[in-house]
mmCIF file of C-alpha atoms and ligand atoms in Angstrom:
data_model
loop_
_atom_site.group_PDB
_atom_site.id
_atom_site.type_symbol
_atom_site.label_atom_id
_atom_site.label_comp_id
_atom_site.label_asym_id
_atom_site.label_seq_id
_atom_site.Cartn_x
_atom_site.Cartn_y
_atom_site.Cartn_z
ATOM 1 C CA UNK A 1 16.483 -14.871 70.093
ATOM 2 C CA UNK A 2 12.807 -15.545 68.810
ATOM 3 C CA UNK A 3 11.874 -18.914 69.798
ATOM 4 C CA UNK A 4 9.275 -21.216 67.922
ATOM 5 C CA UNK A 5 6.898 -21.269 71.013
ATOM 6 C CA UNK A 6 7.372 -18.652 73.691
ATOM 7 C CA UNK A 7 5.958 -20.055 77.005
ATOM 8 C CA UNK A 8 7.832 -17.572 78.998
ATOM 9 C CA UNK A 9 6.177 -15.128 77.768
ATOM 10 C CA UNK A 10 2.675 -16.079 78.767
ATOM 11 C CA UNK A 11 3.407 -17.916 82.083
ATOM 12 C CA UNK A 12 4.584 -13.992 83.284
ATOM 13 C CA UNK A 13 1.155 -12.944 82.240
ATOM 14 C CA UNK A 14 -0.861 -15.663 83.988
ATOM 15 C CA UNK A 15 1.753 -16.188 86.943
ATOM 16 C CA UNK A 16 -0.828 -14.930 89.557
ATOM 17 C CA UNK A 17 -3.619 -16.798 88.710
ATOM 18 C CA UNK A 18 -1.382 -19.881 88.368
ATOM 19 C CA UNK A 19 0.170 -19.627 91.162
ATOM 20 C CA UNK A 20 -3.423 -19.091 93.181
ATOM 21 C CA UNK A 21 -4.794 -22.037 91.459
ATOM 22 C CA UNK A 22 -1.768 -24.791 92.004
ATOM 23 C CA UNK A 23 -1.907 -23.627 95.546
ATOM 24 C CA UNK A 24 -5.084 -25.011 96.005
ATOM 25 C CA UNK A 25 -4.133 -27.870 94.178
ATOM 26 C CA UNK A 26 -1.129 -28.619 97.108
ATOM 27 C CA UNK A 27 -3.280 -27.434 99.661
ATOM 28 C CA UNK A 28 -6.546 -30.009 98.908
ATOM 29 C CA UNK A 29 -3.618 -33.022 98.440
ATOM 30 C CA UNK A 30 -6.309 -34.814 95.787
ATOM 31 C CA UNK A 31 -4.226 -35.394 92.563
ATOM 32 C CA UNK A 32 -5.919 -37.663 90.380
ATOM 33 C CA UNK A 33 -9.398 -36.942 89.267
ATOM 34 C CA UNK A 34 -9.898 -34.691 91.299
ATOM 35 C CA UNK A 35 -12.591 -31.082 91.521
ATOM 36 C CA UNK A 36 -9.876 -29.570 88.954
ATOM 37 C CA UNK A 37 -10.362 -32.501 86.314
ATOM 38 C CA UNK A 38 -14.422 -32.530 86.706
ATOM 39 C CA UNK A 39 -14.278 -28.858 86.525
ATOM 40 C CA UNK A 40 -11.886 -28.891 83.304
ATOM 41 C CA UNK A 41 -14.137 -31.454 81.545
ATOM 42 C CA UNK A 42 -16.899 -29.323 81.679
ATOM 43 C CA UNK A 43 -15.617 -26.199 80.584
ATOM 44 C CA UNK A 44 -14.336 -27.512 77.672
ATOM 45 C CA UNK A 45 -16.919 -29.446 76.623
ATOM 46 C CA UNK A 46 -19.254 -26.389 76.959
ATOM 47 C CA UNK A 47 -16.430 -24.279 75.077
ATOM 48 C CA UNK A 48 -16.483 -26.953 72.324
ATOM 49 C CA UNK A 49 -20.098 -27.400 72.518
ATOM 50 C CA UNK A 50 -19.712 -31.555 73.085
ATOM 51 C CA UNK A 51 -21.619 -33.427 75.270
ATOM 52 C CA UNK A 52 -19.061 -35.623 77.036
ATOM 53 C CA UNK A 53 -15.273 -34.372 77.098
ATOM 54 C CA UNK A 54 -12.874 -37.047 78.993
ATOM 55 C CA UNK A 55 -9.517 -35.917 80.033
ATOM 56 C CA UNK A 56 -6.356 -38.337 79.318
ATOM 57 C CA UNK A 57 -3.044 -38.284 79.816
ATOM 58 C CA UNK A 58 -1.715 -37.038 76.236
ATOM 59 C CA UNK A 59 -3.279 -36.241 72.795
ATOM 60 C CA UNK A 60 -1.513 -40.124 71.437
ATOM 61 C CA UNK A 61 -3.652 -41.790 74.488
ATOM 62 C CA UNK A 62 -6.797 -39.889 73.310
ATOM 63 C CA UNK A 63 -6.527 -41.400 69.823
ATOM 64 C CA UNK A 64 -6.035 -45.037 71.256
ATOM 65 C CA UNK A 65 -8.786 -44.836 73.866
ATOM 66 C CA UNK A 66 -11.193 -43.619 71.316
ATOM 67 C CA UNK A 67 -10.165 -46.400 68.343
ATOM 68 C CA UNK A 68 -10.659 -49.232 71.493
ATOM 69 C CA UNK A 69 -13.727 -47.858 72.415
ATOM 70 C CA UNK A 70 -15.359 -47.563 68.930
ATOM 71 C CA UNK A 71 -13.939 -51.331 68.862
ATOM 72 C CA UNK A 72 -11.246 -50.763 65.785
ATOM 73 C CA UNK A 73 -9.156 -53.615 66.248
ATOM 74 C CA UNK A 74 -6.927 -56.341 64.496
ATOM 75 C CA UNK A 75 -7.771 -56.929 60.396
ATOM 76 C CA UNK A 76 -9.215 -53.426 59.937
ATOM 77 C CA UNK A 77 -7.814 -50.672 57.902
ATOM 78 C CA UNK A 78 -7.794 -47.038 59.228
ATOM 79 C CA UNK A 79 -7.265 -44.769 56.414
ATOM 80 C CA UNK A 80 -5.138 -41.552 57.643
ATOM 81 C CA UNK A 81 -3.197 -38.843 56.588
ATOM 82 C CA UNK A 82 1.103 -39.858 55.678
ATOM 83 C CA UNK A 83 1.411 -36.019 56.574
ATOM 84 C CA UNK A 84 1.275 -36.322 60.342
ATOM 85 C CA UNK A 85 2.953 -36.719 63.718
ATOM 86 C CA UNK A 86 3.588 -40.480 64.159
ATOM 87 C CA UNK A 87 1.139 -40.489 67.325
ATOM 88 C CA UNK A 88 -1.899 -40.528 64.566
ATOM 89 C CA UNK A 89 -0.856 -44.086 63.162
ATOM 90 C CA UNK A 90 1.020 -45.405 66.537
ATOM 91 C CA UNK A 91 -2.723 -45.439 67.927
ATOM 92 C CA UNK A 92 -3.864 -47.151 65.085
ATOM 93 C CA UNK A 93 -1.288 -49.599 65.525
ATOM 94 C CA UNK A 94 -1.894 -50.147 69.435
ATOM 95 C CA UNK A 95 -5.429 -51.566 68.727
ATOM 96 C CA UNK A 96 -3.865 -53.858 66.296
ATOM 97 C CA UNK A 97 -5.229 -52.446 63.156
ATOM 98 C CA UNK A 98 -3.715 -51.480 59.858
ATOM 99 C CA UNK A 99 -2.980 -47.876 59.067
ATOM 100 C CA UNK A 100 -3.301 -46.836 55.162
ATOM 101 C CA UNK A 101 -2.021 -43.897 54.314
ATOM 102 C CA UNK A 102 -3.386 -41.490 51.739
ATOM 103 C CA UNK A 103 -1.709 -37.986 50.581
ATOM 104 C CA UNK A 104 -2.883 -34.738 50.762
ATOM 105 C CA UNK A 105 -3.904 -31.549 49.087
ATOM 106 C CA UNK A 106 -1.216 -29.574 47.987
ATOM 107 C CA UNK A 107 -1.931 -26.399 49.533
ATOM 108 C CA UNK A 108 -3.927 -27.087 52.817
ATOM 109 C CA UNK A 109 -2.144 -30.274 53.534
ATOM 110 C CA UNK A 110 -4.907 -31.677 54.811
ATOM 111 C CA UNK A 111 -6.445 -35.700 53.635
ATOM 112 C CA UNK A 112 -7.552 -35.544 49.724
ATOM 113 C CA UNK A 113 -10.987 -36.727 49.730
ATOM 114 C CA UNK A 114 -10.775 -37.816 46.748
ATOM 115 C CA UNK A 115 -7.781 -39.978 47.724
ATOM 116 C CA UNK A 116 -9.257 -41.440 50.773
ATOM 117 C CA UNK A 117 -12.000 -42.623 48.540
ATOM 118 C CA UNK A 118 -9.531 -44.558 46.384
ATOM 119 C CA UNK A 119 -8.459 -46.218 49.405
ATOM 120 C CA UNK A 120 -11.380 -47.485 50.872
ATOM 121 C CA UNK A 121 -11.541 -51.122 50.824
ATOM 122 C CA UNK A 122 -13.822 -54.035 52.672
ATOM 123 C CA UNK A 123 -11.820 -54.123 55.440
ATOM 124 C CA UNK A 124 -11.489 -50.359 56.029
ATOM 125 C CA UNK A 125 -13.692 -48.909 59.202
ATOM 126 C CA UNK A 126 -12.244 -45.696 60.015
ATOM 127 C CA UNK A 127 -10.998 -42.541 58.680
ATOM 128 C CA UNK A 128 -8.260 -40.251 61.006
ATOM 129 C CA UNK A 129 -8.694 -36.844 58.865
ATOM 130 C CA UNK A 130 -5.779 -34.569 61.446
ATOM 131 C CA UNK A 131 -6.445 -31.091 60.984
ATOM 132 C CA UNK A 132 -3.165 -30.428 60.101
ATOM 133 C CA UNK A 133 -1.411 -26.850 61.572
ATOM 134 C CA UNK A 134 -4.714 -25.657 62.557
ATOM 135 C CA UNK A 135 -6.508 -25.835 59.440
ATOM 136 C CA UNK A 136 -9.966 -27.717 59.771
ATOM 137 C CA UNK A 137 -9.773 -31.093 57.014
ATOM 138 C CA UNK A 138 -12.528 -31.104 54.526
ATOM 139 C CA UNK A 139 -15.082 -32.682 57.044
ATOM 140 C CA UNK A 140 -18.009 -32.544 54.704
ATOM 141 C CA UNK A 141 -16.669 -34.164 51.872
ATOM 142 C CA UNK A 142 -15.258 -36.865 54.685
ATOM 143 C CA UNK A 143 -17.961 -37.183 56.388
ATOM 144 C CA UNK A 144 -20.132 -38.309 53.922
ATOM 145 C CA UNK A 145 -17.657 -40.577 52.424
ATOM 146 C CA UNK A 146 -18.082 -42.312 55.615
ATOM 147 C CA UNK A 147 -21.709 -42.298 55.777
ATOM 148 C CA UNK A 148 -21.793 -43.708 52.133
ATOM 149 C CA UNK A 149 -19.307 -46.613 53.232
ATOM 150 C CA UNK A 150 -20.649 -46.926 56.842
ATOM 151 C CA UNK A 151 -17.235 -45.713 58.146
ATOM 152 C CA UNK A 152 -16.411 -44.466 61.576
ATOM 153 C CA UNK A 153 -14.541 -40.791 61.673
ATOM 154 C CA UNK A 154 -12.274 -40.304 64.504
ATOM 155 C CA UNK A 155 -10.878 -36.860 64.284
ATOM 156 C CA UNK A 156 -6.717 -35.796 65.462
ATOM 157 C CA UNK A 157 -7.719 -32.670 66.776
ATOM 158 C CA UNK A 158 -4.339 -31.684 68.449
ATOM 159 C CA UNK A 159 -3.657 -28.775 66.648
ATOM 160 C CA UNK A 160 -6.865 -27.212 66.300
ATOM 161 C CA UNK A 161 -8.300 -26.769 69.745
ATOM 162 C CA UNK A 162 -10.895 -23.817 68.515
ATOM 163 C CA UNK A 163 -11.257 -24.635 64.826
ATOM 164 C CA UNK A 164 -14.202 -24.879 63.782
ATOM 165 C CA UNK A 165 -16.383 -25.121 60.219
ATOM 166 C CA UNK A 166 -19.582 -22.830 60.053
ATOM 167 C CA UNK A 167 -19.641 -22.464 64.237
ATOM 168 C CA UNK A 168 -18.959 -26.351 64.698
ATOM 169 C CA UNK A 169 -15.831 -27.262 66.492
ATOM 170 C CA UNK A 170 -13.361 -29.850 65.280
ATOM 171 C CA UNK A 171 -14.219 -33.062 67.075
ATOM 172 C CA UNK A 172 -17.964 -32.941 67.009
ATOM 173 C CA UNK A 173 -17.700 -34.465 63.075
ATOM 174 C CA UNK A 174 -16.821 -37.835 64.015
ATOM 175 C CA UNK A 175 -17.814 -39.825 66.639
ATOM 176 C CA UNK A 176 -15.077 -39.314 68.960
ATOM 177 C CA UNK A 177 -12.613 -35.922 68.768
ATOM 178 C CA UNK A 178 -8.851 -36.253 70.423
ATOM 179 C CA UNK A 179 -7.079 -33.640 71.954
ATOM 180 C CA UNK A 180 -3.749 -32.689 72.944
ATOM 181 C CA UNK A 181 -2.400 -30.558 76.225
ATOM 182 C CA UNK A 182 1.323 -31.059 75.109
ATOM 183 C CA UNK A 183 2.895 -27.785 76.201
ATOM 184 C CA UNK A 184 3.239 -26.080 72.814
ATOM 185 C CA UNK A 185 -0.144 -26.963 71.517
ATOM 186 C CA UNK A 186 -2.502 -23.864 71.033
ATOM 187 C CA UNK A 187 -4.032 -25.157 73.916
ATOM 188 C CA UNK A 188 -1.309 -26.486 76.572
ATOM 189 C CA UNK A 189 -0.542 -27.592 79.887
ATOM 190 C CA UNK A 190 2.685 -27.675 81.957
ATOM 191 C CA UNK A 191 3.693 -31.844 80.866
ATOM 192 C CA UNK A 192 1.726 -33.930 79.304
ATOM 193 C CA UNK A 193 -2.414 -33.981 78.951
ATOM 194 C CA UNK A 194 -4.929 -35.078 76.467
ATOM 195 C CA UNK A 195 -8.608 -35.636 75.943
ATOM 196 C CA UNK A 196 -11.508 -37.211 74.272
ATOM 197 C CA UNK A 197 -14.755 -35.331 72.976
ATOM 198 C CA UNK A 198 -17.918 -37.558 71.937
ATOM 199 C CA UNK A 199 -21.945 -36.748 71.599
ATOM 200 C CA UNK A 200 -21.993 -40.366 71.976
ATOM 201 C CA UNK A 201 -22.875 -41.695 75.620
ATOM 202 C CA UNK A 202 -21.830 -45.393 75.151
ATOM 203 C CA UNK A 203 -18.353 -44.047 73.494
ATOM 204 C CA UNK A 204 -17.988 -41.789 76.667
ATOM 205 C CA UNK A 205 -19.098 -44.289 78.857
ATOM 206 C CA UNK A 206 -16.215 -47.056 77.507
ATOM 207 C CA UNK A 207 -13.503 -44.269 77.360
ATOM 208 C CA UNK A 208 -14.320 -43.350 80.960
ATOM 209 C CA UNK A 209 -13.658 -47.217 81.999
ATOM 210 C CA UNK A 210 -10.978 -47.744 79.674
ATOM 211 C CA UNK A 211 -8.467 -44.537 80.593
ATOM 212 C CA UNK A 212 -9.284 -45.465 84.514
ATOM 213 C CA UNK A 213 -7.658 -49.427 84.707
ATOM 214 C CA UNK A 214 -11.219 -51.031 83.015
ATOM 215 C CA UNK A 215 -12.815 -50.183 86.312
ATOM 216 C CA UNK A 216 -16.231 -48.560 86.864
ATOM 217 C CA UNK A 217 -16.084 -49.196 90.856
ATOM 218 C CA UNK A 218 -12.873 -49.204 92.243
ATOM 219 C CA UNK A 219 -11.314 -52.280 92.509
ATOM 220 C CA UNK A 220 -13.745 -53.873 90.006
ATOM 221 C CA UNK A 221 -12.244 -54.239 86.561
ATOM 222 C CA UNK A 222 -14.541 -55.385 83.686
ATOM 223 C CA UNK A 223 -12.192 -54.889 80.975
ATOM 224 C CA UNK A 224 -8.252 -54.608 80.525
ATOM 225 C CA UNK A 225 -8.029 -50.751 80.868
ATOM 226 C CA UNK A 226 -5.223 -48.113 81.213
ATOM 227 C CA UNK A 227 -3.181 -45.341 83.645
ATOM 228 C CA UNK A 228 -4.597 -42.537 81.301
ATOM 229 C CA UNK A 229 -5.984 -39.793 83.296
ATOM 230 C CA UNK A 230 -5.120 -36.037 83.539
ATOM 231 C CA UNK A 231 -3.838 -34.671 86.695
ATOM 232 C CA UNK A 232 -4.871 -32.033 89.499
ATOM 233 C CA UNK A 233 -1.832 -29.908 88.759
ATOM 234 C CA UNK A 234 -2.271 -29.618 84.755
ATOM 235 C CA UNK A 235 -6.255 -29.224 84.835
ATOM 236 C CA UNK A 236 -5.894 -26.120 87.381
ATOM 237 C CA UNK A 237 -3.277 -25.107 84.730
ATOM 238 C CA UNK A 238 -5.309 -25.694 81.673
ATOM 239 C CA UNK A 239 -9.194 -24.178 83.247
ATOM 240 C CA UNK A 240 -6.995 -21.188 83.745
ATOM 241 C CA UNK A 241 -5.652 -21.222 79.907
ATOM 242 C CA UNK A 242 -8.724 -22.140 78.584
ATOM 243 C CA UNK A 243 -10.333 -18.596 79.914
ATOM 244 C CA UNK A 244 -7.937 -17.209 77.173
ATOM 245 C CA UNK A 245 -8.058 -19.552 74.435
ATOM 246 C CA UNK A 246 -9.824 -17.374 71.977
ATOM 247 C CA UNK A 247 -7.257 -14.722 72.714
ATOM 248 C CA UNK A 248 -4.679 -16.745 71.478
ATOM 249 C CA UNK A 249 -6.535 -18.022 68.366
ATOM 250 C CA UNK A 250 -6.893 -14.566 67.224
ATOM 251 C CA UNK A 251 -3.295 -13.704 67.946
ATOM 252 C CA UNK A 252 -2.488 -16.589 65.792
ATOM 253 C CA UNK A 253 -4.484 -15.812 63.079
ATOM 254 C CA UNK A 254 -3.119 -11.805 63.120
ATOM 255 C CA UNK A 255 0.455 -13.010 63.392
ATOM 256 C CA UNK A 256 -0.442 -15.275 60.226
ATOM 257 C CA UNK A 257 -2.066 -12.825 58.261
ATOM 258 C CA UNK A 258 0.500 -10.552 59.017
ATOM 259 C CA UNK A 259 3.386 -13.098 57.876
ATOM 260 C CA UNK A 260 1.420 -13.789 55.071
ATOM 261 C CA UNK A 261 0.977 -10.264 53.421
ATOM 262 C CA UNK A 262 4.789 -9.763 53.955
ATOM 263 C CA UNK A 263 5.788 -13.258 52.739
ATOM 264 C CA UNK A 264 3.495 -13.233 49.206
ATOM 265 C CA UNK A 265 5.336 -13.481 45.992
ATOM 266 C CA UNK A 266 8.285 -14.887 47.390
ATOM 267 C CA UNK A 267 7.889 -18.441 49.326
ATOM 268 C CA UNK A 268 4.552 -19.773 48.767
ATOM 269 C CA UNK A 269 2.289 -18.897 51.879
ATOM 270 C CA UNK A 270 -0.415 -21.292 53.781
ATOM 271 C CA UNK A 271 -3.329 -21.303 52.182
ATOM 272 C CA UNK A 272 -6.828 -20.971 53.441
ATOM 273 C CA UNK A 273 -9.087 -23.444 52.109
ATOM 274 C CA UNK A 274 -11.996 -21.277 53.473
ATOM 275 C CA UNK A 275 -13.407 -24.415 54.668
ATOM 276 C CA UNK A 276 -13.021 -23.690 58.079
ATOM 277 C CA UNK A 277 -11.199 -21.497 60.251
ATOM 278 C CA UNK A 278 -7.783 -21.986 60.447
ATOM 279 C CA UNK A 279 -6.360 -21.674 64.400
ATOM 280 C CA UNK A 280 -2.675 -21.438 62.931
ATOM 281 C CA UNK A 281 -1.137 -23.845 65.289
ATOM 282 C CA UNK A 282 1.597 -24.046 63.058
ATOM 283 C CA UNK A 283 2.522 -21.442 59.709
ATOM 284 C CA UNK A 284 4.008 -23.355 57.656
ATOM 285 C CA UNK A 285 5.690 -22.059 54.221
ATOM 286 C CA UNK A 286 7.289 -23.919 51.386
ATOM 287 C CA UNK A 287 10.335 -22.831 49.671
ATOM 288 C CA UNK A 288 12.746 -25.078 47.161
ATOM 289 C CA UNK A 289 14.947 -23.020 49.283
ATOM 290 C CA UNK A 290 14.095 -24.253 52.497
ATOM 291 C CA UNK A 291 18.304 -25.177 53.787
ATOM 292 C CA UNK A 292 19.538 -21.190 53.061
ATOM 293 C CA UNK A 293 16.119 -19.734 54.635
ATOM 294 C CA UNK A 294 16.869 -22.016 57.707
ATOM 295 C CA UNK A 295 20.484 -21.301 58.228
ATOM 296 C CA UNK A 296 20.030 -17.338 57.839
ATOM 297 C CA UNK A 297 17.576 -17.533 60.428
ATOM 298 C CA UNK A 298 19.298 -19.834 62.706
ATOM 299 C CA UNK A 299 22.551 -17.120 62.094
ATOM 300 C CA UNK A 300 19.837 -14.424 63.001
ATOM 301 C CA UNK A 301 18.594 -16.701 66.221
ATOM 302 C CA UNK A 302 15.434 -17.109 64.965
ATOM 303 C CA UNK A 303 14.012 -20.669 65.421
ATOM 304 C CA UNK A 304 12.422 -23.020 62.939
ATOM 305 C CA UNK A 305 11.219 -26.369 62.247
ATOM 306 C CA UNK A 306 10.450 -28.632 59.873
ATOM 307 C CA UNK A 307 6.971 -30.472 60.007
ATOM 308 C CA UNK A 308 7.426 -32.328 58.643
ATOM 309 C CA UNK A 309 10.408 -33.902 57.325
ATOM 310 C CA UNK A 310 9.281 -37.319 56.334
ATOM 311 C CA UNK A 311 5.964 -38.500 55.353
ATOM 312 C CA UNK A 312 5.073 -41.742 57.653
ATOM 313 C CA UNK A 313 4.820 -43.879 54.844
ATOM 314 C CA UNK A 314 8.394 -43.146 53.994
ATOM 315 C CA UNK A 315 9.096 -43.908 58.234
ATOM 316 C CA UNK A 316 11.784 -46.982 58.605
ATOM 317 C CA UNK A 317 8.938 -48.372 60.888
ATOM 318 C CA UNK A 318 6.211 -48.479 58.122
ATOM 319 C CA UNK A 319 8.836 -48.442 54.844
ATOM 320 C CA UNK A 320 8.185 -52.203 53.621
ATOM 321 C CA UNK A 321 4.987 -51.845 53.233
ATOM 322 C CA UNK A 322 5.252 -48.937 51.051
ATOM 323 C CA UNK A 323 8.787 -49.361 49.185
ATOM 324 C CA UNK A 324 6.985 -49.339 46.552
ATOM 325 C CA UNK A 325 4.057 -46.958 46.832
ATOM 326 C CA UNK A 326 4.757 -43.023 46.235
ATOM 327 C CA UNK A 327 2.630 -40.218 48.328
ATOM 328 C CA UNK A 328 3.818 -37.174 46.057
ATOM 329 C CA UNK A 329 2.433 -34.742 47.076
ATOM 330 C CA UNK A 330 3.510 -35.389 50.912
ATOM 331 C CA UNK A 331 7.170 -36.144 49.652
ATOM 332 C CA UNK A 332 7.028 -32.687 48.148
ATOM 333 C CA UNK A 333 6.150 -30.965 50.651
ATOM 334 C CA UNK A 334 8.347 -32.662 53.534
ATOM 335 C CA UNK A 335 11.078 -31.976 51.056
ATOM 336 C CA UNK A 336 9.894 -27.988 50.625
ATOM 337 C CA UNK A 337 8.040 -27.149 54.267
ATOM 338 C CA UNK A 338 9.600 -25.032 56.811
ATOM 339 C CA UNK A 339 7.441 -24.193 59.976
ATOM 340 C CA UNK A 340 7.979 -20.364 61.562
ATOM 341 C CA UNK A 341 7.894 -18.659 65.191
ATOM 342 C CA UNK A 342 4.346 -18.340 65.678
ATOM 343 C CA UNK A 343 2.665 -17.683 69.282
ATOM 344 C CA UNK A 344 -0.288 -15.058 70.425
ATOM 345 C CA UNK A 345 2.822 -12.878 72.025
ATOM 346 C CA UNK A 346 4.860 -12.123 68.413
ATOM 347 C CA UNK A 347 4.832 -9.052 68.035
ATOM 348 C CA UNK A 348 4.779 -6.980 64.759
ATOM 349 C CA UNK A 349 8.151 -5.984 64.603
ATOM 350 C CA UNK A 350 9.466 -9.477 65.053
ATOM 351 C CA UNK A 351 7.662 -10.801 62.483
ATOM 352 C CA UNK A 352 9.173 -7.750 60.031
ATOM 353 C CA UNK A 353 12.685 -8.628 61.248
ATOM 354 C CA UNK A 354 11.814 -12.136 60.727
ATOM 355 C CA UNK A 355 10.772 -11.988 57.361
ATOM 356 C CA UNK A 356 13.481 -9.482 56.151
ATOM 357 C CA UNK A 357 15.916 -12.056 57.290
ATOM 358 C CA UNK A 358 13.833 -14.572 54.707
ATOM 359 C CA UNK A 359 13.913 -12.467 52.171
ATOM 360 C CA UNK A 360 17.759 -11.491 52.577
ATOM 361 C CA UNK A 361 18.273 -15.455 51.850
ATOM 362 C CA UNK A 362 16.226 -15.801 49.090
HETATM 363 C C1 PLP B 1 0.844 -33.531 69.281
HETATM 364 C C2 PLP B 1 0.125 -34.431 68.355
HETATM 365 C C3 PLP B 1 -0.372 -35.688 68.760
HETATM 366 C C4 PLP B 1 -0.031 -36.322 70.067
HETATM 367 O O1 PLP B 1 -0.263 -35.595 71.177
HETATM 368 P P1 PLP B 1 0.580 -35.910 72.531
HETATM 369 O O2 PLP B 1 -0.205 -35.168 73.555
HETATM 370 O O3 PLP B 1 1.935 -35.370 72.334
HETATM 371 O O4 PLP B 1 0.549 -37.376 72.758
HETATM 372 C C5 PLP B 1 -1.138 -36.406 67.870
HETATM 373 N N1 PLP B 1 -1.383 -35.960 66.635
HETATM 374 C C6 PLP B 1 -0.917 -34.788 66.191
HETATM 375 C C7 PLP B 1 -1.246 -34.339 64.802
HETATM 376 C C8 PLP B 1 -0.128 -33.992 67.028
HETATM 377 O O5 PLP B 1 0.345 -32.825 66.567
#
């Protein structure tokens, strides 16, 4: 059986030092922002060289807490990718505004530029790019998009904790970077965990109040806030994850390259824009097909996924307002995309037997 993710794997490894750490989690009894959280916050902001990094309780509540705090709210348009996770435009939608979705290039996947200027409008005020499976967007040519229409960039960096373009992490392009702990991410906890990375003291300032019930001093609540904070438990988890983080970058990028010189010629591989560096959250193929390659693997018990299979402006929940708009380049893809095992502890051989069982379908 070779599993998408293998946690397993990697909590043997760290066991010890897990097990040390959560003990001194029970044994000091503080749960909520607590030495673990202040500790966490620190280490990644100096590993993602950001000035303020605020923990939250998941990657979605780290997208709303920075739209509220950069004041996006009903009447405005936030231009995003339709190739996403629905927590990109559910955020979007929590502050009230509109989402507009805009397709992407065909071979990184990432937001078209040259699409997102199309869709700019006078009520548009940010831009989501998501660096999609890893892959930094195209944050130059987005950036100064939004500089040239006064924009604000908030960045969906949950699958590329570690990217970065020309030594600058994803996050630190916009004002406000968003970050996911979900388990399988490339950096995860043990449940759910998020946070927020800004150079910007008032943003940091509003998202501390804001994840913490609105309140500055307890029991003193200047705005309508949230329960959005990471826990004890999962920020002794993650400080002792984060220690290895490189590590698993680079194991992602070898079992990549590795798929990718045994894969060329016969499913189209993921492409490197050379924009950035690519952190291979996900590899993702495409192959017309996509239903055989999935059902000899599955025979073989090898695990995929699709990522995805609709784009969200083709979602039931956003559908009338695009019935009659086509993304498609996204509806291509979804139709063509098939995700693969991928996680720092594949090992060569697996990856052979995995795609000799792709090529025995094809
Ligand atoms: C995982 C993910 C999120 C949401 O993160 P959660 O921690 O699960 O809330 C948002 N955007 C993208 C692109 C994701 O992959």
């Amino acid at each position: 059986m070779i599993p998408m993710v293998d946690l397993k794997q990697q909590y043997q490894i760290l066991k010890a030092e897990m097990e040390q750490q959560l003990q001194q989690v029970f044994d000091a009894t503080q749960f909520i922002l607590g030495p673990n959280v202040s500790a966490f916050e620190k280490e990644a902001a100096a590993y993602l060289k950001v000035k303020h990094a605020l923990s939250c309780a998941s990657g979605t509540d780290a997208l709303h807490l920075a739209l509220r705090a950069a004041g996006i709210k009903a009447g405005d348009e936030v231009i995003t990718s339709t190739f996403t996770f629905i927590a990109t435009a559910e955020a979007i939608c929590y502050v009230g505004a509109t989402p507009v979705f805009v397709d992407i290039d065909p071979r990184s996947f990432n937001l078209d530029p040259e699409l997102v200027a199309q869709a700019i409008t006078p009520r548009t005020r940010a831009i989501i790019p998501v660096h999609l499976f890893g892959q930094p967007a195209n944050m130059p040519a987005l950036v100064g998009l939004a500089k040239k229409h006064n924009l604000i960039i908030v960045e969906d960096c949950a699958q590329s904790f570690g990217a970065d373009i020309n030594t600058t992490m994803t996050g630190n392009f916009g004002v406000a970077g968003c970050h996911s702990f979900f388990p399988s991410k490339n950096l995860g906890c043990y449940g759910d965990g998020g946070m927020v990375t800004t150079q910007d003291d008032a943003m940091a300032e509003a998202m501390r109040v804001l994840r913490n019930h609105g309140s500055q001093q307890r029991y003193h609540h200047d705005v309508i806030g949230y329960n959005s904070r990471l826990d004890e438990i999962q920020a002794a988890i993650l400080r002792v994850k984060l220690r290895h983080i490189e590590t698993y970058n680079r194991e992602r990028r070898r079992v990549a390259q590795r798929y990718s010189a045994l894969l060329a010629g016969s499913v189209i591989t993921p492409h490197e824009d050379g924009i950035g560096t690519h952190v291979y959250h996900q590899y993702t193929i495409l192959t017309p097909k996509r239903e055989a390659v999935m059902q000899k693997l599955s025979a073989n018990k090898i695990a995929t996924a699709i990522y995805y299979p609709i784009p969200l402006h083709r979602q039931k929940v956003f559908f009338a307002d695009y019935a009659d708009i086509s993304l498609p380049v996204s509806e291509k893809v979804a139709s063509e995309c098939l995700s693969l095992p991928i996680y720092p502890e594949l090992t060569d051989a697996q990856i052979a037997t995995i795609v000799a069982t792709i090529k025995s379908a094809l």
